[in-house]
CSV table of N, CA and C in Angstrom, one decimal:
chain,number,residue,atom,x,y,z
A,48,MET,N,12.2,-3.1,-11.4
A,48,MET,CA,12.5,-2.8,-10.0
A,48,MET,C,13.2,-1.4,-9.9
A,49,LEU,N,12.7,-0.6,-9.0
A,49,LEU,CA,13.3,0.7,-8.9
A,49,LEU,C,14.2,0.7,-7.6
A,50,ASP,N,15.4,1.2,-7.7
A,50,ASP,CA,16.2,1.3,-6.5
A,50,ASP,C,15.8,2.6,-5.8
A,51,ALA,N,16.4,2.8,-4.7
A,51,ALA,CA,16.0,4.0,-3.9
A,51,ALA,C,16.2,5.3,-4.6
A,52,ALA,N,17.3,5.4,-5.4
A,52,ALA,CA,17.5,6.7,-6.1
A,52,ALA,C,16.5,6.9,-7.2
A,53,ALA,N,16.1,5.8,-7.9
A,53,ALA,CA,15.1,5.9,-8.9
A,53,ALA,C,13.7,6.2,-8.3
A,54,LYS,N,13.4,5.6,-7.2
A,54,LYS,CA,12.1,6.0,-6.5
A,54,LYS,C,12.1,7.4,-6.1
A,55,ARG,N,13.2,7.9,-5.6
A,55,ARG,CA,13.3,9.3,-5.2
A,55,ARG,C,13.2,10.2,-6.4
A,56,ALA,N,13.8,9.9,-7.5
A,56,ALA,CA,13.7,10.7,-8.7
A,56,ALA,C,12.2,10.7,-9.2
A,57,GLU,N,11.6,9.6,-9.2
A,57,GLU,CA,10.2,9.5,-9.6
A,57,GLU,C,9.3,10.4,-8.7
A,58,ALA,N,9.5,10.3,-7.4
A,58,ALA,CA,8.7,11.1,-6.5
A,58,ALA,C,9.0,12.6,-6.7
A,59,ASP,N,10.3,12.9,-7.0
A,59,ASP,CA,10.6,14.3,-7.2
A,59,ASP,C,9.9,14.8,-8.5
A,60,ARG,N,9.9,14.0,-9.5
A,60,ARG,CA,9.2,14.4,-10.8
A,60,ARG,C,7.7,14.7,-10.5
A,61,PHE,N,7.1,13.8,-9.7
A,61,PHE,CA,5.7,14.0,-9.3
A,61,PHE,C,5.5,15.3,-8.6
A,62,LEU,N,6.4,15.5,-7.6
A,62,LEU,CA,6.3,16.7,-6.8
A,62,LEU,C,6.5,18.0,-7.6
A,63,ARG,N,7.5,18.0,-8.5
A,63,ARG,CA,7.7,19.2,-9.3
A,63,ARG,C,6.5,19.5,-10.2
A,64,ARG,N,5.8,18.4,-10.7
A,64,ARG,CA,4.7,18.6,-11.6
A,64,ARG,C,3.4,19.0,-10.8
A,65,TYR,N,3.2,18.3,-9.6
A,65,TYR,CA,1.9,18.4,-9.0
A,65,TYR,C,1.8,19.0,-7.6
A,66,ALA,N,2.9,19.2,-7.0
A,66,ALA,CA,2.9,19.6,-5.5
A,66,ALA,C,2.1,20.9,-5.3
A,67,HIS,N,2.1,21.8,-6.3
A,67,HIS,CA,1.3,23.0,-6.1
A,67,HIS,C,-0.2,22.8,-6.3
A,68,ASP,N,-0.6,21.6,-6.8
A,68,ASP,CA,-2.0,21.3,-7.0
A,68,ASP,C,-2.6,20.5,-5.9
A,69,VAL,N,-1.7,19.9,-5.1
A,69,VAL,CA,-2.2,19.0,-4.0
A,69,VAL,C,-2.5,19.8,-2.8
A,70,ARG,N,-3.7,19.5,-2.2
A,70,ARG,CA,-4.1,20.1,-1.0
A,70,ARG,C,-3.8,19.2,0.2
A,71,THR,N,-2.7,19.5,0.9
A,71,THR,CA,-2.4,18.6,2.0
A,71,THR,C,-3.1,19.0,3.3
A,72,ASP,N,-4.0,20.0,3.2
A,72,ASP,CA,-4.7,20.4,4.3
A,72,ASP,C,-6.2,20.0,4.2
A,73,SER,N,-6.4,18.9,3.4
A,73,SER,CA,-7.8,18.5,3.1
A,73,SER,C,-8.6,18.1,4.3
A,74,GLY,N,-7.9,17.7,5.3
A,74,GLY,CA,-8.6,17.2,6.5
A,74,GLY,C,-9.3,15.9,6.3
A,75,HIS,N,-9.0,15.2,5.3
A,75,HIS,CA,-9.6,13.9,5.0
A,75,HIS,C,-9.3,12.9,6.2
A,76,PRO,N,-10.4,12.4,6.8
A,76,PRO,CA,-10.1,11.5,8.0
A,76,PRO,C,-9.3,10.3,7.7
A,77,ALA,N,-9.3,9.8,6.5
A,77,ALA,CA,-8.5,8.6,6.2
A,77,ALA,C,-7.0,8.9,6.2
A,78,LEU,N,-6.6,10.2,6.1
A,78,LEU,CA,-5.2,10.6,6.0
A,78,LEU,C,-4.8,11.3,7.3
A,79,ARG,N,-5.6,11.3,8.3
A,79,ARG,CA,-5.3,11.9,9.6
A,79,ARG,C,-4.0,11.1,10.1
A,80,GLY,N,-3.0,11.9,10.5
A,80,GLY,CA,-1.8,11.4,11.0
A,80,GLY,C,-0.7,11.1,10.0
A,81,CYS,N,-1.0,11.3,8.7
A,81,CYS,CA,0.1,11.0,7.7
A,81,CYS,C,1.2,12.0,7.8
A,82,ASP,N,0.9,13.2,8.2
A,82,ASP,CA,1.9,14.2,8.3
A,82,ASP,C,2.8,14.0,9.5
A,83,GLU,N,2.4,13.2,10.4
A,83,GLU,CA,3.2,13.0,11.7
A,83,GLU,C,4.2,11.8,11.6
A,84,VAL,N,4.1,11.0,10.5
A,84,VAL,CA,5.1,9.9,10.3
A,84,VAL,C,6.4,10.5,9.8
A,85,ASP,N,7.5,10.0,10.3
A,85,ASP,CA,8.8,10.4,9.9
A,85,ASP,C,9.2,9.6,8.6
A,86,TRP,N,8.6,10.0,7.5
A,86,TRP,CA,8.8,9.2,6.3
A,86,TRP,C,10.2,9.1,5.8
A,87,SER,N,11.0,10.2,6.1
A,87,SER,CA,12.4,10.2,5.7
A,87,SER,C,13.2,9.1,6.4
A,88,ALA,N,12.7,8.6,7.5
A,88,ALA,CA,13.5,7.6,8.3
A,88,ALA,C,13.3,6.2,7.7
A,89,ILE,N,12.4,6.1,6.8
A,89,ILE,CA,12.1,4.8,6.2
A,89,ILE,C,12.9,4.7,4.9
A,90,PRO,N,13.7,3.6,4.8
A,90,PRO,CA,14.5,3.5,3.6
A,90,PRO,C,13.7,3.4,2.3
A,91,GLY,N,14.2,4.2,1.3
A,91,GLY,CA,13.5,4.3,0.0
A,91,GLY,C,12.2,5.0,0.0
A,92,CYS,N,11.9,5.7,1.0
A,92,CYS,CA,10.6,6.5,1.1
A,92,CYS,C,10.9,8.0,1.0
A,93,PRO,N,10.1,8.6,0.1
A,93,PRO,CA,10.3,10.1,0.0
A,93,PRO,C,9.7,10.8,1.2
A,94,PRO,N,10.3,11.8,1.8
A,94,PRO,CA,9.7,12.5,2.9
A,94,PRO,C,8.4,13.2,2.6
A,95,GLU,N,8.2,13.4,1.3
A,95,GLU,CA,6.9,14.0,0.9
A,95,GLU,C,5.8,13.1,0.7
A,96,MET,N,5.8,11.9,1.3
A,96,MET,CA,4.8,10.9,1.1
A,96,MET,C,3.4,11.5,1.4
A,97,PRO,N,3.2,12.4,2.3
A,97,PRO,CA,1.8,13.0,2.5
A,97,PRO,C,1.3,13.6,1.2
A,98,VAL,N,2.2,14.2,0.4
A,98,VAL,CA,1.8,14.8,-0.9
A,98,VAL,C,1.3,13.8,-1.8
A,99,LEU,N,2.0,12.6,-1.9
A,99,LEU,CA,1.5,11.5,-2.7
A,99,LEU,C,0.1,11.0,-2.2
A,100,LEU,N,0.0,10.8,-0.9
A,100,LEU,CA,-1.3,10.3,-0.4
A,100,LEU,C,-2.4,11.3,-0.6
A,101,HIS,N,-2.2,12.6,-0.4
A,101,HIS,CA,-3.2,13.6,-0.7
A,101,HIS,C,-3.5,13.7,-2.2
A,102,GLY,N,-2.5,13.4,-3.0
A,102,GLY,CA,-2.8,13.4,-4.4
A,102,GLY,C,-3.8,12.4,-4.9
A,103,LEU,N,-4.0,11.3,-4.1
A,103,LEU,CA,-4.9,10.3,-4.4
A,103,LEU,C,-6.4,10.8,-4.3
A,104,LEU,N,-6.6,12.0,-3.7
A,104,LEU,CA,-7.9,12.5,-3.5
A,104,LEU,C,-8.3,13.5,-4.7
A,105,ASP,N,-7.4,13.9,-5.5
A,105,ASP,CA,-7.6,14.8,-6.6
A,105,ASP,C,-7.8,14.1,-7.9
A,106,PRO,N,-9.1,14.2,-8.5
A,106,PRO,CA,-9.4,13.4,-9.7
A,106,PRO,C,-8.4,13.6,-10.8
A,107,ALA,N,-7.8,14.8,-10.9
A,107,ALA,CA,-7.0,15.2,-12.0
A,107,ALA,C,-5.6,14.5,-11.9
A,108,ILE,N,-5.1,14.3,-10.7
A,108,ILE,CA,-3.8,13.7,-10.6
A,108,ILE,C,-3.7,12.4,-9.9
A,109,ALA,N,-4.9,11.9,-9.4
A,109,ALA,CA,-4.9,10.6,-8.7
A,109,ALA,C,-4.3,9.4,-9.5
A,110,PRO,N,-4.5,9.3,-10.8
A,110,PRO,CA,-3.9,8.1,-11.5
A,110,PRO,C,-2.3,8.2,-11.4
A,111,GLU,N,-1.8,9.4,-11.5
A,111,GLU,CA,-0.3,9.5,-11.5
A,111,GLU,C,0.2,9.3,-10.0
A,112,ALA,N,-0.6,9.9,-9.1
A,112,ALA,CA,-0.2,9.7,-7.7
A,112,ALA,C,-0.2,8.2,-7.3
A,113,ALA,N,-1.2,7.5,-7.8
A,113,ALA,CA,-1.3,6.0,-7.5
A,113,ALA,C,-0.2,5.3,-8.2
A,114,ARG,N,0.2,5.6,-9.4
A,114,ARG,CA,1.3,5.0,-10.1
A,114,ARG,C,2.6,5.2,-9.3
A,115,VAL,N,2.9,6.5,-9.0
A,115,VAL,CA,4.1,6.8,-8.3
A,115,VAL,C,4.1,6.1,-6.9
A,116,LEU,N,3.0,6.1,-6.2
A,116,LEU,CA,2.9,5.5,-4.9
A,116,LEU,C,3.2,4.0,-5.0
A,117,THR,N,2.7,3.4,-6.0
A,117,THR,CA,2.9,1.9,-6.1
A,117,THR,C,4.4,1.7,-6.4
A,118,ASN,N,5.0,2.4,-7.2
A,118,ASN,CA,6.5,2.2,-7.4
A,118,ASN,C,7.3,2.5,-6.2
A,119,VAL,N,6.9,3.5,-5.4
A,119,VAL,CA,7.7,3.8,-4.2
A,119,VAL,C,7.5,2.6,-3.2
A,120,LEU,N,6.3,2.0,-3.1
A,120,LEU,CA,6.0,1.0,-2.1
A,120,LEU,C,6.5,-0.4,-2.4
A,121,MET,N,6.9,-0.6,-3.7
A,121,MET,CA,7.4,-1.9,-4.1
A,121,MET,C,8.9,-1.9,-4.3
A,122,ASP,N,9.6,-3.0,-3.9
A,122,ASP,CA,11.0,-3.1,-4.2
A,122,ASP,C,11.2,-4.1,-5.3
A,123,GLY,N,10.2,-4.6,-5.9
A,123,GLY,CA,10.3,-5.5,-7.0
A,123,GLY,C,9.0,-6.1,-7.3
A,124,ILE,N,8.9,-7.0,-8.3
A,124,ILE,CA,7.6,-7.6,-8.6
A,124,ILE,C,7.0,-8.4,-7.5
A,125,PHE,N,7.9,-9.1,-6.7
A,125,PHE,CA,7.4,-9.9,-5.6
A,125,PHE,C,7.9,-9.4,-4.3
A,126,ARG,N,8.3,-8.1,-4.2
A,126,ARG,CA,8.8,-7.6,-2.9
A,126,ARG,C,8.2,-6.3,-2.5
A,127,LEU,N,7.7,-6.3,-1.3
A,127,LEU,CA,7.2,-5.1,-0.7
A,127,LEU,C,8.4,-4.2,-0.2
A,128,GLY,N,8.2,-2.9,-0.3
A,128,GLY,CA,9.2,-2.0,0.1
A,128,GLY,C,9.0,-1.7,1.6
A,129,ALA,N,10.1,-1.2,2.2
A,129,ALA,CA,10.1,-0.9,3.7
A,129,ALA,C,9.0,0.1,4.1
A,130,ALA,N,8.5,0.9,3.1
A,130,ALA,CA,7.5,1.9,3.5
A,130,ALA,C,6.1,1.3,3.5
A,131,MET,N,5.9,0.1,3.0
A,131,MET,CA,4.5,-0.4,2.9
A,131,MET,C,3.8,-0.5,4.2
A,132,PRO,N,4.4,-1.0,5.3
A,132,PRO,CA,3.7,-1.1,6.5
A,132,PRO,C,3.2,0.2,7.1
A,133,ALA,N,4.0,1.3,6.8
A,133,ALA,CA,3.6,2.6,7.3
A,133,ALA,C,2.5,3.2,6.5
A,134,VAL,N,2.5,2.9,5.2
A,134,VAL,CA,1.5,3.5,4.3
A,134,VAL,C,0.2,2.7,4.3
A,135,LEU,N,0.3,1.4,4.5
A,135,LEU,CA,-0.9,0.6,4.4
A,135,LEU,C,-2.1,1.0,5.2
A,136,PRO,N,-2.0,1.5,6.4
A,136,PRO,CA,-3.2,2.0,7.1
A,136,PRO,C,-3.9,3.1,6.4
A,137,PHE,N,-3.1,4.0,5.8
A,137,PHE,CA,-3.7,5.2,5.1
A,137,PHE,C,-4.4,4.7,3.8
A,138,VAL,N,-3.7,3.7,3.1
A,138,VAL,CA,-4.3,3.2,1.9
A,138,VAL,C,-5.6,2.4,2.2
A,139,LEU,N,-5.6,1.6,3.2
A,139,LEU,CA,-6.8,0.9,3.6
A,139,LEU,C,-7.9,1.8,3.9
A,140,ARG,N,-7.6,2.9,4.7
A,140,ARG,CA,-8.7,3.8,5.1
A,140,ARG,C,-9.2,4.6,3.9
A,141,LEU,N,-8.3,4.9,3.0
A,141,LEU,CA,-8.8,5.6,1.8
A,141,LEU,C,-9.6,4.7,0.9
A,142,ALA,N,-9.3,3.5,0.8
A,142,ALA,CA,-10.0,2.5,-0.1
A,142,ALA,C,-11.4,2.3,0.4
A,143,VAL,N,-11.7,2.4,1.7
A,143,VAL,CA,-13.0,2.2,2.2
A,143,VAL,C,-13.7,3.5,2.6
A,144,ALA,N,-13.0,4.6,2.7
A,144,ALA,CA,-13.6,5.8,3.3
A,144,ALA,C,-14.7,6.4,2.4
A,145,ASP,N,-14.5,6.4,1.1
A,145,ASP,CA,-15.5,7.1,0.3
A,145,ASP,C,-15.4,6.6,-1.1
A,146,PRO,N,-16.5,6.1,-1.6
A,146,PRO,CA,-16.4,5.5,-3.0
A,146,PRO,C,-16.0,6.5,-4.1
A,147,ARG,N,-16.1,7.8,-3.7
A,147,ARG,CA,-15.7,8.9,-4.7
A,147,ARG,C,-14.2,9.1,-4.7
A,148,VAL,N,-13.4,8.5,-3.8
A,148,VAL,CA,-12.0,8.6,-3.9
A,148,VAL,C,-11.6,8.2,-5.3
A,149,PRO,N,-11.0,9.1,-6.1
A,149,PRO,CA,-10.8,8.7,-7.5
A,149,PRO,C,-9.9,7.5,-7.8
A,150,ALA,N,-9.0,7.2,-6.9
A,150,ALA,CA,-8.0,6.1,-7.2
A,150,ALA,C,-8.4,4.8,-6.4
A,151,VAL,N,-9.7,4.7,-6.1
A,151,VAL,CA,-10.1,3.6,-5.2
A,151,VAL,C,-9.7,2.2,-5.8
A,152,SER,N,-9.9,2.0,-7.1
A,152,SER,CA,-9.5,0.7,-7.7
A,152,SER,C,-8.0,0.5,-7.6
A,153,CYS,N,-7.2,1.5,-7.8
A,153,CYS,CA,-5.8,1.3,-7.6
A,153,CYS,C,-5.4,1.0,-6.1
A,154,LEU,N,-6.1,1.7,-5.2
A,154,LEU,CA,-5.8,1.4,-3.8
A,154,LEU,C,-6.2,0.0,-3.4
A,155,VAL,N,-7.3,-0.5,-3.9
A,155,VAL,CA,-7.7,-1.9,-3.6
A,155,VAL,C,-6.7,-2.8,-4.2
A,156,ASP,N,-6.2,-2.5,-5.4
A,156,ASP,CA,-5.2,-3.4,-6.0
A,156,ASP,C,-3.9,-3.4,-5.1
A,157,ILE,N,-3.5,-2.3,-4.6
A,157,ILE,CA,-2.4,-2.2,-3.7
A,157,ILE,C,-2.6,-3.1,-2.4
A,158,VAL,N,-3.8,-2.9,-1.9
A,158,VAL,CA,-4.2,-3.7,-0.7
A,158,VAL,C,-4.1,-5.2,-0.9
A,159,VAL,N,-4.7,-5.6,-2.1
A,159,VAL,CA,-4.8,-7.1,-2.4
A,159,VAL,C,-3.4,-7.6,-2.7
A,160,VAL,N,-2.6,-6.9,-3.4
A,160,VAL,CA,-1.2,-7.3,-3.7
A,160,VAL,C,-0.4,-7.4,-2.4
A,161,THR,N,-0.6,-6.4,-1.6
A,161,THR,CA,0.1,-6.4,-0.3
A,161,THR,C,-0.2,-7.6,0.5
A,162,ALA,N,-1.5,-8.0,0.6
A,162,ALA,CA,-2.0,-9.1,1.3
A,162,ALA,C,-1.3,-10.4,0.8
A,163,GLY,N,-1.3,-10.6,-0.5
A,163,GLY,CA,-0.6,-11.7,-1.1
A,163,GLY,C,0.9,-11.8,-0.8
A,164,LEU,N,1.5,-10.7,-1.0
A,164,LEU,CA,3.0,-10.6,-0.8
A,164,LEU,C,3.4,-10.6,0.7
A,165,SER,N,2.5,-10.4,1.6
A,165,SER,CA,2.8,-10.4,3.0
A,165,SER,C,2.7,-11.8,3.6
A,166,GLU,N,2.2,-12.8,2.8
A,166,GLU,CA,2.1,-14.1,3.3
A,166,GLU,C,3.5,-14.7,3.6
A,167,PRO,N,3.6,-15.4,4.7
A,167,PRO,CA,5.0,-16.0,5.1
A,167,PRO,C,5.5,-16.9,4.0
A,168,VAL,N,6.8,-17.0,3.8
A,168,VAL,CA,7.4,-17.9,2.9
A,168,VAL,C,7.9,-19.1,3.6
A,169,ASP,N,7.5,-20.3,3.1
A,169,ASP,CA,7.9,-21.6,3.7
A,169,ASP,C,9.4,-21.7,3.4
A,170,ALA,N,10.2,-21.7,4.5
A,170,ALA,CA,11.7,-21.8,4.4
A,170,ALA,C,12.1,-23.1,3.7
A,171,ASP,N,11.3,-24.1,3.8
A,171,ASP,CA,11.7,-25.4,3.1
A,171,ASP,C,11.4,-25.4,1.6
A,172,ASN,N,10.7,-24.4,1.2
A,172,ASN,CA,10.3,-24.3,-0.3
A,172,ASN,C,11.4,-23.5,-1.0
A,173,GLU,N,12.4,-24.2,-1.6
A,173,GLU,CA,13.5,-23.5,-2.2
A,173,GLU,C,13.1,-22.5,-3.3
A,174,ASN,N,12.1,-22.9,-4.1
A,174,ASN,CA,11.6,-22.0,-5.1
A,174,ASN,C,11.0,-20.7,-4.6
A,175,ALA,N,10.2,-20.8,-3.5
A,175,ALA,CA,9.6,-19.7,-2.9
A,175,ALA,C,10.6,-18.8,-2.3
A,176,VAL,N,11.6,-19.4,-1.6
A,176,VAL,CA,12.7,-18.6,-1.0
A,176,VAL,C,13.5,-17.9,-2.1
A,177,ARG,N,13.8,-18.6,-3.2
A,177,ARG,CA,14.5,-17.9,-4.3
A,177,ARG,C,13.8,-16.8,-4.9
A,178,LEU,N,12.5,-16.9,-5.0
A,178,LEU,CA,11.6,-15.9,-5.7
A,178,LEU,C,11.3,-14.7,-4.7
A,179,ARG,N,11.0,-15.0,-3.5
A,179,ARG,CA,10.6,-13.9,-2.6
A,179,ARG,C,11.5,-13.7,-1.4
A,180,GLY,N,12.5,-14.5,-1.2
A,180,GLY,CA,13.4,-14.3,-0.1
A,180,GLY,C,12.9,-14.9,1.2
A,181,CYS,N,13.8,-15.0,2.2
A,181,CYS,CA,13.4,-15.5,3.5
A,181,CYS,C,12.7,-14.4,4.3
A,182,ASP,N,11.7,-14.9,5.1
A,182,ASP,CA,11.0,-13.9,6.0
A,182,ASP,C,11.9,-13.1,6.9
A,183,SER,N,13.0,-13.8,7.3
A,183,SER,CA,13.9,-13.1,8.3
A,183,SER,C,14.6,-11.9,7.6
A,184,ASP,N,14.6,-11.9,6.2
A,184,ASP,CA,15.2,-10.8,5.5
A,184,ASP,C,14.2,-9.8,5.1
A,185,HIS,N,12.9,-10.0,5.3
A,185,HIS,CA,11.9,-9.2,4.9
A,185,HIS,C,10.8,-8.9,6.0
A,186,PRO,N,11.2,-8.2,7.0
A,186,PRO,CA,10.3,-7.9,8.2
A,186,PRO,C,9.1,-7.2,7.8
A,187,GLU,N,9.1,-6.5,6.6
A,187,GLU,CA,7.9,-5.8,6.2
A,187,GLU,C,6.7,-6.7,6.0
A,188,ARG,N,6.9,-8.0,5.7
A,188,ARG,CA,5.8,-8.9,5.6
A,188,ARG,C,5.0,-9.0,6.9
A,189,GLU,N,5.8,-9.3,7.9
A,189,GLU,CA,5.1,-9.5,9.3
A,189,GLU,C,4.5,-8.2,9.7
A,190,ARG,N,5.1,-7.1,9.4
A,190,ARG,CA,4.6,-5.7,9.8
A,190,ARG,C,3.3,-5.5,9.0
A,191,CYS,N,3.2,-5.9,7.8
A,191,CYS,CA,2.0,-5.7,7.0
A,191,CYS,C,0.9,-6.6,7.5
A,192,ARG,N,1.2,-7.8,7.9
A,192,ARG,CA,0.2,-8.7,8.5
A,192,ARG,C,-0.3,-8.1,9.8
A,193,ALA,N,0.5,-7.5,10.6
A,193,ALA,CA,0.1,-6.8,11.8
A,193,ALA,C,-0.8,-5.6,11.5
A,194,VAL,N,-0.6,-4.9,10.4
A,194,VAL,CA,-1.5,-3.8,10.0
A,194,VAL,C,-2.8,-4.4,9.6
A,195,PHE,N,-2.8,-5.4,8.8
A,195,PHE,CA,-4.1,-6.0,8.4
A,195,PHE,C,-4.8,-6.5,9.6
A,196,ALA,N,-4.2,-7.1,10.6
A,196,ALA,CA,-4.9,-7.6,11.8
A,196,ALA,C,-5.5,-6.4,12.6
A,197,GLU,N,-4.7,-5.4,12.7
A,197,GLU,CA,-5.1,-4.2,13.4
A,197,GLU,C,-6.3,-3.5,12.7
A,198,HIS,N,-6.4,-3.6,11.4
A,198,HIS,CA,-7.4,-2.9,10.7
A,198,HIS,C,-8.4,-3.9,10.0
A,199,ALA,N,-8.5,-5.1,10.6
A,199,ALA,CA,-9.3,-6.1,10.0
A,199,ALA,C,-10.8,-5.7,9.8
A,200,ALA,N,-11.3,-4.9,10.6
A,200,ALA,CA,-12.7,-4.4,10.5
A,200,ALA,C,-12.9,-3.6,9.2
A,201,LEU,N,-11.8,-3.0,8.7
A,201,LEU,CA,-11.9,-2.2,7.5
A,201,LEU,C,-12.1,-3.1,6.2
A,202,LEU,N,-11.5,-4.3,6.3
A,202,LEU,CA,-11.5,-5.2,5.1
A,202,LEU,C,-12.9,-5.4,4.6
A,203,ALA,N,-13.9,-5.5,5.5
A,203,ALA,CA,-15.3,-5.7,5.1
A,203,ALA,C,-15.8,-4.6,4.3
A,204,GLY,N,-15.2,-3.4,4.4
A,204,GLY,CA,-15.7,-2.2,3.7
A,204,GLY,C,-15.1,-2.0,2.3
A,205,LEU,N,-14.2,-2.9,1.9
A,205,LEU,CA,-13.6,-2.7,0.6
A,205,LEU,C,-14.7,-3.0,-0.4
A,206,PRO,N,-14.7,-2.3,-1.5
A,206,PRO,CA,-15.8,-2.5,-2.5
A,206,PRO,C,-15.8,-3.9,-3.1
A,207,ASP,N,-17.0,-4.5,-2.9
A,207,ASP,CA,-17.2,-5.9,-3.4
A,207,ASP,C,-16.9,-6.1,-4.8
A,208,GLU,N,-17.3,-5.1,-5.6
A,208,GLU,CA,-17.2,-5.2,-7.1
A,208,GLU,C,-15.7,-5.2,-7.6
A,209,LEU,N,-14.8,-4.8,-6.7
A,209,LEU,CA,-13.4,-4.8,-7.0
A,209,LEU,C,-12.6,-6.0,-6.5
A,210,LEU,N,-13.3,-6.9,-5.8
A,210,LEU,CA,-12.6,-8.1,-5.2
A,210,LEU,C,-13.2,-9.4,-5.7
A,211,THR,N,-12.3,-10.3,-5.9
A,211,THR,CA,-12.7,-11.7,-6.2
A,211,THR,C,-12.8,-12.5,-4.9
A,212,ASP,N,-13.3,-13.7,-4.9
A,212,ASP,CA,-13.3,-14.5,-3.7
A,212,ASP,C,-11.9,-14.8,-3.3
A,213,ALA,N,-11.0,-15.0,-4.2
A,213,ALA,CA,-9.6,-15.3,-3.9
A,213,ALA,C,-9.0,-14.1,-3.2
A,214,ASP,N,-9.3,-12.9,-3.7
A,214,ASP,CA,-8.8,-11.6,-3.0
A,214,ASP,C,-9.3,-11.6,-1.6
A,215,ARG,N,-10.6,-11.8,-1.3
A,215,ARG,CA,-11.1,-11.8,0.0
A,215,ARG,C,-10.4,-12.8,0.9
A,216,ALA,N,-10.2,-14.0,0.4
A,216,ALA,CA,-9.5,-15.1,1.2
A,216,ALA,C,-8.1,-14.6,1.5
A,217,SER,N,-7.4,-14.0,0.6
A,217,SER,CA,-6.0,-13.5,0.8
A,217,SER,C,-6.0,-12.4,1.9
A,218,LEU,N,-7.0,-11.5,1.8
A,218,LEU,CA,-7.1,-10.5,2.8
A,218,LEU,C,-7.4,-11.0,4.2
A,219,ARG,N,-8.3,-12.0,4.3
A,219,ARG,CA,-8.6,-12.6,5.6
A,219,ARG,C,-7.4,-13.3,6.1
A,220,GLN,N,-6.7,-14.0,5.3
A,220,GLN,CA,-5.5,-14.7,5.7
A,220,GLN,C,-4.4,-13.7,6.2
A,221,ALA,N,-4.2,-12.6,5.5
A,221,ALA,CA,-3.2,-11.6,5.9
A,221,ALA,C,-3.6,-11.0,7.3
A,222,ALA,N,-4.9,-10.9,7.5
A,222,ALA,CA,-5.4,-10.3,8.8
A,222,ALA,C,-5.4,-11.3,9.9
A,223,GLY,N,-5.1,-12.6,9.6
A,223,GLY,CA,-5.1,-13.6,10.6
A,223,GLY,C,-6.5,-14.1,11.0
A,224,LEU,N,-7.4,-13.9,10.1
A,224,LEU,CA,-8.8,-14.3,10.4
A,224,LEU,C,-9.1,-15.7,9.8
A,225,GLY,N,-10.0,-16.4,10.4
A,225,GLY,CA,-10.3,-17.7,9.8
A,225,GLY,C,-11.2,-17.5,8.6
A,226,GLU,N,-11.7,-18.7,8.1
A,226,GLU,CA,-12.6,-18.6,7.0
A,226,GLU,C,-14.0,-18.0,7.5
A,227,PRO,N,-14.7,-17.3,6.6
A,227,PRO,CA,-15.9,-16.7,7.0
A,227,PRO,C,-17.0,-17.8,7.3
A,228,GLN,N,-17.9,-17.6,8.1
A,228,GLN,CA,-18.9,-18.6,8.4
A,228,GLN,C,-19.7,-18.9,7.2
A,229,GLY,N,-20.0,-20.2,7.0
A,229,GLY,CA,-20.8,-20.6,5.8
A,229,GLY,C,-19.9,-20.8,4.6
A,230,SER,N,-18.6,-20.7,4.7
A,230,SER,CA,-17.7,-20.9,3.5
A,230,SER,C,-17.3,-22.3,3.3
A,231,ARG,N,-17.7,-23.2,4.3
A,231,ARG,CA,-17.3,-24.6,4.1
A,231,ARG,C,-18.4,-25.4,3.5
């Protein structure tokens, strides 16, 4: 688990190494609006988040951008970071926008993990609460479910070859959708 200072240091290392290589003016439609988010107002989120997101488009640095992005977005193995709900729409759009996006498999992984970790925790399940915490302490779960619901139409565009049936079910549940027709 990376604390806020470690996340910041990792993002800073990425920026020192790659910021001059990243085109933040790419005009990629999936990233439209990412420069308008007040990233620095989100706890544990580097203000240069657009550089990380745009780095996902560059084949030479996409793997490192995806690794740093994942670390910034997670607060632990089973915990989503506060930035996840704000980043999720961009990650979803990138994952379905263009199969040539170099980090698409990493992006799909982020989407699937987020769907699973955004599921509500049963307050009566002591083990689940101990492992993942109470929902009231983790509003990012509900916010991520709202993002999945808002962008539910995009879920069908995720690459089939990168998803299992369990992944699809988790995504549908996170979006508040019922079972697909013919699944019973």
